[in-house]
Amino acid sequence: MFTRTSGGRRAALVLVAASTAGLALVASPASAAAPTWESLTVPTTNARVSLLPFDSQNAYARTTDQCTEECTYSPRLWQRTGTTWKQVTMPTDVQANVLAGTGPTDLWVFGSKNAYRFNHYDGTTWTPNLNPEPKNAEVLGARAAGRNSVWAVGNYRGTGTNWYPMVTHWNGSNWNTTKLTGIQGQLESVDVNSETDIWAAGYRRTSGHFQGLVMHYDGTRWTEVPVPAVSGEDTMLGEVISTGPNDVWVASGSAVSHWDGTAWTRRDTPAAVSSFAYYGGRLYAGLSGASKLVRWSGATWEAVGTPVKGQAVDQLSTTPDGTLYASSSEGGVLSEFHAYLSRLAPPTTD
C-alpha cells in the first residue's frame, strides 16, 4: 500500500506562474459517465483536512484550523472508524505535519516542535523520538510501501543557513538517511512504485533562484533526472506521481511536466495543482480554481463532469481497492471557511 498525506512547510516564495495562454480545457467525452461523489463527514468544523485513507472504514486525518485573526498553528490528529471520527491525543512533542502508514495500527507522524520528530502510533500507543538526527533531518513528504518500508523526503540542515535534499528510509528497525550534500535545496514529495523504482521532487537553490529537482532511486543509488529550466521562472516542484520509470508527472503550481523515460514535456493545467492521484487507470489532478478536478485524456486535460463541493480540491488520494478520496474547501480569511470530504467508489466502466 502506497499512501501519503503531507502538510509540511513550503518555502515562502511567490512563484512566477507558467503562461497558460492557448491552453484548452476540454469537456469529458459524453460516453464517459459522470462520477457520483459520496459526501463524508469531516472531523471538525472550520479546519482544513488532509486525509490518509486505508479502506472504506478506516482513515487518519490531520486538521489545521482556519483563523480570521492571528492564531497558533497547531494541527490535530483524528482517526476514522466506520462513520465516526475521534481525536487522537498526541504526545506533547508531536506536531502532525506529515502522515504516512499502512493501516489503523501502523501510522507515522512527522513534524517539528523544537526538534524534527519521527513518531509511530500503533492505534493505542505512541513510540516517540525515532528520528536519529532530530536537530537536522526534517520530513516534508512520506509514503509507506509496507510496515517495514517507509520512504520520507525533506531536507537536512547543515551548517549556517545551508540545507540539503534528504531521503530517509525505515527498514522495520531503523531510519537510514541519505543526504544529497552536493545540492542546496530540499525534496517535498515522494512516490513509490517498488523498492527499485522511487521518485522524489523538490527544488535546488542556485544563486538566489529556485530550479525544479527530480531524483530517481533504482534500488542502489539516487540519480538526478534534470528538469529543464524556464527562463524568468523560479520553480519548486511540490507534487510527483509515477506508474513506472517511463511515466512520471511533476507540478509546480500550474506548470506540469511529464517524463516519458527520455524527455520532459510540458502539460500545464488551467490552475495550480494541489495533488495528483490515479483513478480507474487514469491520472487526475486536483486544482485550486474553478475547474477543481481534471484528468489527463492522453492528449490534454479534460474537466470532470461532476466536481466535488467547494472552490478548490486540496488533496486527492486513492486506496488499494481503487476508491478515490478528495478533500476540498471554500472560503477563507474574508468569508466563512468550509471543508469537505468526498469519495468515488472504484469504477466499473469508464
Short mmCIF file of C-alpha atoms in Angstrom, two decimals:
data_model
loop_
_atom_site.label_atom_id
_atom_site.label_comp_id
_atom_site.label_asym_id
_atom_site.label_seq_id
_atom_site.Cartn_x
_atom_site.Cartn_y
_atom_site.Cartn_z
CA MET A 1 0.00 0.00 0.00
CA PHE A 2 1.42 3.34 -1.02
CA THR A 3 -0.39 6.08 0.90
CA ARG A 4 0.59 9.54 1.96
CA THR A 5 -0.69 12.84 3.21
CA SER A 6 1.57 15.80 3.60
CA GLY A 7 1.30 19.25 5.01
CA GLY A 8 4.90 20.09 5.61
CA ARG A 9 6.47 23.52 5.39
CA ARG A 10 6.69 25.10 1.95
CA ALA A 11 9.23 27.85 1.37
CA ALA A 12 7.60 31.27 1.32
CA LEU A 13 8.07 32.29 -2.29
CA VAL A 14 5.94 34.00 -4.87
CA LEU A 15 6.45 31.92 -7.99
CA VAL A 16 6.26 33.30 -11.48
CA ALA A 17 3.44 31.14 -12.88
CA ALA A 18 3.84 29.49 -16.25
CA SER A 19 1.80 31.10 -19.01
CA THR A 20 -1.27 29.08 -19.95
CA ALA A 21 -2.19 31.16 -22.97
CA GLY A 22 -3.79 28.99 -25.59
CA LEU A 23 -4.34 26.13 -23.12
CA ALA A 24 -7.65 24.47 -23.94
CA LEU A 25 -9.58 22.60 -21.27
CA VAL A 26 -11.95 20.19 -22.96
CA ALA A 27 -15.06 18.63 -21.50
CA SER A 28 -15.18 14.94 -20.69
CA PRO A 29 -16.50 12.78 -23.53
CA ALA A 30 -20.25 12.18 -23.38
CA SER A 31 -19.60 8.44 -23.32
CA ALA A 32 -17.76 8.74 -20.02
CA ALA A 33 -20.42 8.67 -17.32
CA ALA A 34 -20.07 11.48 -14.82
CA PRO A 35 -18.95 10.04 -11.47
CA THR A 36 -21.15 10.42 -8.41
CA TRP A 37 -19.41 11.66 -5.29
CA GLU A 38 -20.38 10.40 -1.85
CA SER A 39 -20.10 13.06 0.86
CA LEU A 40 -18.38 12.10 4.11
CA THR A 41 -18.40 13.83 7.46
CA VAL A 42 -15.37 15.94 8.37
CA PRO A 43 -13.60 15.52 11.72
CA THR A 44 -14.22 19.12 12.84
CA THR A 45 -15.51 22.44 11.55
CA ASN A 46 -13.55 25.48 10.35
CA ALA A 47 -10.42 23.42 9.64
CA ARG A 48 -8.61 22.31 6.52
CA VAL A 49 -8.44 18.50 6.25
CA SER A 50 -5.68 16.24 4.91
CA LEU A 51 -6.73 12.61 4.68
CA LEU A 52 -4.80 9.32 4.89
CA PRO A 53 -7.41 6.68 3.96
CA PHE A 54 -6.82 2.92 4.07
CA ASP A 55 -10.20 1.48 3.05
CA SER A 56 -13.91 2.34 3.27
CA GLN A 57 -13.90 2.09 7.07
CA ASN A 58 -10.53 3.32 8.26
CA ALA A 59 -8.52 6.51 7.89
CA TYR A 60 -6.46 9.08 9.73
CA ALA A 61 -6.65 12.82 9.13
CA ARG A 62 -4.86 15.94 10.20
CA THR A 63 -6.74 19.21 10.53
CA THR A 64 -5.44 22.75 10.71
CA ASP A 65 -7.72 25.49 11.99
CA GLN A 66 -8.51 28.37 9.66
CA CYS A 67 -8.32 31.65 11.54
CA THR A 68 -9.80 35.04 10.73
CA GLU A 69 -7.37 36.60 13.19
CA GLU A 70 -3.95 35.61 14.49
CA CYS A 71 -3.89 32.12 15.98
CA THR A 72 -1.40 29.40 16.85
CA TYR A 73 -0.66 26.80 14.18
CA SER A 74 -1.46 23.50 15.88
CA PRO A 75 -2.53 20.57 13.70
CA ARG A 76 -4.82 17.98 15.26
CA LEU A 77 -4.89 14.26 14.54
CA TRP A 78 -8.08 12.22 14.03
CA GLN A 79 -8.95 8.57 13.46
CA ARG A 80 -11.96 7.41 11.44
CA THR A 81 -13.58 4.05 12.16
CA GLY A 82 -16.72 3.38 10.14
CA THR A 83 -18.52 6.70 10.07
CA THR A 84 -17.14 8.00 13.38
CA TRP A 85 -14.21 10.38 13.91
CA LYS A 86 -12.33 10.61 17.21
CA GLN A 87 -9.46 12.90 18.07
CA VAL A 88 -6.17 11.15 18.84
CA THR A 89 -4.22 12.55 21.75
CA MET A 90 -0.63 13.13 20.70
CA PRO A 91 2.49 13.36 22.88
CA THR A 92 3.43 16.93 23.75
CA ASP A 93 6.47 16.85 21.45
CA VAL A 94 4.45 15.74 18.39
CA GLN A 95 3.25 18.08 15.66
CA ALA A 96 1.34 16.32 12.89
CA ASN A 97 2.75 17.88 9.74
CA VAL A 98 3.07 14.73 7.59
CA LEU A 99 1.30 11.37 7.90
CA ALA A 100 2.14 8.02 6.32
CA GLY A 101 1.17 4.46 7.10
CA THR A 102 -0.42 1.19 6.04
CA GLY A 103 -3.41 0.90 8.38
CA PRO A 104 -5.03 1.82 11.71
CA THR A 105 -2.23 0.12 13.69
CA ASP A 106 0.64 1.50 11.61
CA LEU A 107 0.82 5.30 11.47
CA TRP A 108 3.89 7.51 11.17
CA VAL A 109 3.62 11.16 12.19
CA PHE A 110 6.36 13.59 11.21
CA GLY A 111 6.59 17.15 12.50
CA SER A 112 8.75 19.72 14.16
CA LYS A 113 8.26 21.04 17.65
CA ASN A 114 11.62 22.25 18.94
CA ALA A 115 13.11 19.31 17.00
CA TYR A 116 12.24 17.19 13.96
CA ARG A 117 10.30 14.24 15.34
CA PHE A 118 9.51 10.85 13.79
CA ASN A 119 6.80 9.20 15.89
CA HIS A 120 4.92 5.92 15.41
CA TYR A 121 1.37 5.13 16.56
CA ASP A 122 0.01 1.57 16.68
CA GLY A 123 -3.58 2.62 17.29
CA THR A 124 -3.08 2.61 21.06
CA THR A 125 0.49 3.51 21.97
CA TRP A 126 2.98 6.08 20.71
CA THR A 127 6.65 5.27 20.13
CA PRO A 128 8.38 8.66 20.12
CA ASN A 129 11.71 10.15 19.12
CA LEU A 130 12.67 7.66 16.41
CA ASN A 131 14.49 10.25 14.32
CA PRO A 132 18.20 9.50 14.76
CA GLU A 133 19.07 13.11 13.89
CA PRO A 134 16.25 15.28 15.34
CA LYS A 135 18.23 18.51 15.06
CA ASN A 136 18.91 18.15 11.35
CA ALA A 137 16.56 15.82 9.44
CA GLU A 138 13.18 17.38 8.54
CA VAL A 139 10.49 15.41 6.67
CA LEU A 140 8.15 17.19 4.22
CA GLY A 141 6.61 14.21 2.42
CA ALA A 142 6.38 10.45 3.02
CA ARG A 143 4.96 7.19 1.68
CA ALA A 144 4.59 3.79 3.28
CA ALA A 145 5.35 0.88 0.95
CA GLY A 146 4.75 -1.55 3.83
CA ARG A 147 5.06 -1.81 7.60
CA ASN A 148 8.79 -2.41 7.18
CA SER A 149 9.41 0.05 4.37
CA VAL A 150 8.59 3.73 4.69
CA TRP A 151 10.21 6.37 2.49
CA ALA A 152 10.36 10.00 3.59
CA VAL A 153 11.92 13.07 1.98
CA GLY A 154 12.72 16.59 3.09
CA ASN A 155 15.86 18.48 3.98
CA TYR A 156 18.94 18.03 6.10
CA ARG A 157 20.18 21.10 7.95
CA GLY A 158 23.87 21.70 7.51
CA THR A 159 26.00 24.48 8.89
CA GLY A 160 24.69 28.03 8.99
CA THR A 161 21.78 28.57 6.61
CA ASN A 162 22.68 25.66 4.33
CA TRP A 163 20.36 22.73 3.87
CA TYR A 164 20.40 19.77 1.52
CA PRO A 165 17.83 17.43 -0.03
CA MET A 166 17.36 14.33 2.12
CA VAL A 167 15.81 10.88 1.81
CA THR A 168 15.32 8.62 4.80
CA HIS A 169 14.08 5.01 4.87
CA TRP A 170 12.51 2.91 7.62
CA ASN A 171 13.53 -0.76 7.25
CA GLY A 172 11.43 -2.10 10.11
CA SER A 173 14.11 -1.43 12.71
CA ASN A 174 15.90 1.85 11.91
CA TRP A 175 15.75 5.02 9.85
CA ASN A 176 18.64 5.30 7.41
CA THR A 177 19.25 8.75 5.94
CA THR A 178 20.79 9.73 2.61
CA LYS A 179 21.98 13.35 2.36
CA LEU A 180 22.43 14.79 -1.12
CA THR A 181 25.12 17.17 0.05
CA GLY A 182 26.16 18.25 -3.43
CA ILE A 183 22.86 20.12 -3.84
CA GLN A 184 21.42 23.09 -1.95
CA GLY A 185 17.65 22.70 -1.55
CA GLN A 186 15.07 20.15 -0.48
CA LEU A 187 12.67 17.40 -1.58
CA GLU A 188 8.96 17.89 -0.92
CA SER A 189 7.18 14.86 -2.38
CA VAL A 190 7.88 11.16 -2.95
CA ASP A 191 6.16 8.35 -4.87
CA VAL A 192 6.99 4.65 -4.55
CA ASN A 193 6.30 2.10 -7.28
CA SER A 194 8.60 -0.55 -5.86
CA GLU A 195 11.78 -0.76 -3.82
CA THR A 196 13.72 -0.30 -7.06
CA ASP A 197 11.61 2.50 -8.56
CA ILE A 198 11.14 5.55 -6.35
CA TRP A 199 10.73 9.18 -7.41
CA ALA A 200 11.18 12.36 -5.37
CA ALA A 201 10.67 16.00 -6.33
CA GLY A 202 11.53 19.39 -4.85
CA TYR A 203 13.93 22.16 -5.74
CA ARG A 204 17.55 23.29 -5.73
CA ARG A 205 18.83 26.77 -4.87
CA THR A 206 21.32 28.34 -7.26
CA SER A 207 22.46 31.97 -7.00
CA GLY A 208 19.28 33.00 -5.22
CA HIS A 209 16.98 31.23 -7.70
CA PHE A 210 14.99 28.02 -7.46
CA GLN A 211 15.00 25.24 -10.02
CA GLY A 212 12.92 22.06 -10.06
CA LEU A 213 14.71 18.97 -8.76
CA VAL A 214 13.71 15.37 -9.58
CA MET A 215 15.55 12.35 -8.17
CA HIS A 216 15.14 8.65 -9.00
CA TYR A 217 16.15 5.61 -6.94
CA ASP A 218 16.80 2.31 -8.74
CA GLY A 219 17.36 0.22 -5.62
CA THR A 220 21.06 1.05 -5.50
CA ARG A 221 21.54 4.79 -5.79
CA TRP A 222 19.77 8.12 -6.23
CA THR A 223 20.24 9.82 -9.60
CA GLU A 224 19.05 13.24 -10.72
CA VAL A 225 16.73 13.39 -13.75
CA PRO A 226 17.30 17.03 -14.81
CA VAL A 227 14.21 19.15 -15.39
CA PRO A 228 14.69 21.91 -17.99
CA ALA A 229 14.87 25.39 -16.53
CA VAL A 230 12.47 28.03 -17.82
CA SER A 231 13.89 31.50 -18.34
CA GLY A 232 12.45 34.02 -15.89
CA GLU A 233 10.78 31.40 -13.70
CA ASP A 234 11.54 30.10 -10.23
CA THR A 235 10.28 26.51 -9.94
CA MET A 236 9.59 24.47 -6.82
CA LEU A 237 8.14 21.03 -7.51
CA GLY A 238 5.60 20.17 -4.83
CA GLU A 239 3.97 17.07 -6.34
CA VAL A 240 5.22 13.89 -8.03
CA ILE A 241 3.37 10.78 -9.17
CA SER A 242 4.51 7.85 -11.29
CA THR A 243 3.42 4.48 -12.64
CA GLY A 244 6.96 3.50 -13.61
CA PRO A 245 10.30 4.80 -14.87
CA ASN A 246 8.74 5.90 -18.18
CA ASP A 247 5.69 7.70 -16.76
CA VAL A 248 6.35 10.44 -14.20
CA TRP A 249 4.40 13.65 -13.56
CA VAL A 250 5.60 16.65 -11.52
CA ALA A 251 3.96 20.00 -10.78
CA SER A 252 4.92 23.46 -9.63
CA GLY A 253 1.72 25.47 -9.45
CA SER A 254 0.06 25.11 -12.87
CA ALA A 255 3.37 24.23 -14.55
CA VAL A 256 3.12 20.46 -15.06
CA SER A 257 5.76 18.30 -16.76
CA HIS A 258 5.70 14.67 -17.89
CA TRP A 259 8.69 12.33 -18.18
CA ASP A 260 8.39 9.50 -20.74
CA GLY A 261 11.72 7.88 -19.93
CA THR A 262 13.58 10.02 -22.45
CA ALA A 263 12.46 13.65 -22.19
CA TRP A 264 10.26 16.06 -20.27
CA THR A 265 7.18 17.60 -21.93
CA ARG A 266 5.13 20.49 -20.52
CA ARG A 267 1.47 19.63 -19.89
CA ASP A 268 0.26 22.68 -17.96
CA THR A 269 -3.07 22.72 -16.12
CA PRO A 270 -5.51 25.68 -16.05
CA ALA A 271 -4.86 26.32 -12.34
CA ALA A 272 -2.34 25.35 -9.67
CA VAL A 273 -2.14 21.62 -8.89
CA SER A 274 -2.68 20.69 -5.25
CA SER A 275 -2.47 16.92 -5.71
CA PHE A 276 -2.31 14.05 -8.20
CA ALA A 277 -3.99 10.64 -8.00
CA TYR A 278 -4.81 7.73 -10.27
CA TYR A 279 -8.42 6.57 -10.53
CA GLY A 280 -9.64 3.88 -12.89
CA GLY A 281 -6.22 3.80 -14.52
CA ARG A 282 -6.31 7.50 -15.40
CA LEU A 283 -4.45 10.45 -13.92
CA TYR A 284 -6.48 13.07 -12.03
CA ALA A 285 -5.29 16.46 -10.76
CA GLY A 286 -6.91 18.48 -8.02
CA LEU A 287 -6.80 22.22 -8.70
CA SER A 288 -7.18 25.45 -6.74
CA GLY A 289 -9.57 27.06 -9.22
CA ALA A 290 -12.92 26.95 -10.94
CA SER A 291 -12.17 23.66 -12.72
CA LYS A 292 -11.21 21.97 -9.42
CA LEU A 293 -10.76 18.49 -10.86
CA VAL A 294 -9.32 17.48 -14.24
CA ARG A 295 -8.00 14.27 -15.76
CA TRP A 296 -5.47 13.52 -18.45
CA SER A 297 -7.00 12.19 -21.67
CA GLY A 298 -3.69 11.18 -23.21
CA ALA A 299 -3.54 14.42 -25.18
CA THR A 300 -4.99 17.16 -22.98
CA TRP A 301 -6.58 17.88 -19.61
CA GLU A 302 -10.36 17.44 -19.51
CA ALA A 303 -12.82 18.69 -16.92
CA VAL A 304 -14.52 16.00 -14.83
CA GLY A 305 -18.29 16.27 -15.20
CA THR A 306 -19.39 16.30 -11.54
CA PRO A 307 -16.86 18.16 -9.38
CA VAL A 308 -16.70 17.88 -5.62
CA LYS A 309 -18.04 20.59 -3.30
CA GLY A 310 -16.08 23.74 -2.58
CA GLN A 311 -13.92 26.10 -4.58
CA ALA A 312 -10.70 24.08 -4.57
CA VAL A 313 -9.56 20.48 -4.28
CA ASP A 314 -6.85 20.45 -1.63
CA GLN A 315 -5.88 16.77 -1.79
CA LEU A 316 -6.57 13.57 -3.73
CA SER A 317 -5.71 10.04 -2.64
CA THR A 318 -6.51 6.52 -3.82
CA THR A 319 -6.87 3.44 -1.62
CA PRO A 320 -5.74 -0.07 -2.67
CA ASP A 321 -9.28 -1.04 -3.71
CA GLY A 322 -9.36 1.83 -6.22
CA THR A 323 -11.52 4.30 -4.28
CA LEU A 324 -10.70 7.96 -4.89
CA TYR A 325 -10.91 10.37 -1.94
CA ALA A 326 -10.96 14.16 -2.25
CA SER A 327 -10.53 16.85 0.37
CA SER A 328 -11.89 20.21 -0.78
CA SER A 329 -12.69 23.60 0.70
CA GLU A 330 -14.08 27.08 0.19
CA GLY A 331 -13.89 30.39 2.00
CA GLY A 332 -11.05 31.83 3.98
CA VAL A 333 -9.94 34.99 5.71
CA LEU A 334 -12.76 37.20 4.39
CA SER A 335 -15.55 34.60 4.46
CA GLU A 336 -16.62 31.57 6.46
CA PHE A 337 -14.40 28.56 5.81
CA HIS A 338 -15.87 25.16 4.91
CA ALA A 339 -14.08 21.87 4.37
CA TYR A 340 -15.49 18.81 2.61
CA LEU A 341 -14.56 15.16 2.24
CA SER A 342 -15.84 13.09 -0.69
CA ARG A 343 -15.13 9.76 -2.32
CA LEU A 344 -15.76 7.87 -5.55
CA ALA A 345 -16.23 4.11 -5.46
CA PRO A 346 -13.97 2.10 -7.75
CA PRO A 347 -15.20 2.50 -11.33
CA THR A 348 -16.85 -0.39 -13.12
CA THR A 349 -16.68 1.32 -16.52
CA ASP A 350 -15.07 4.50 -17.81
#
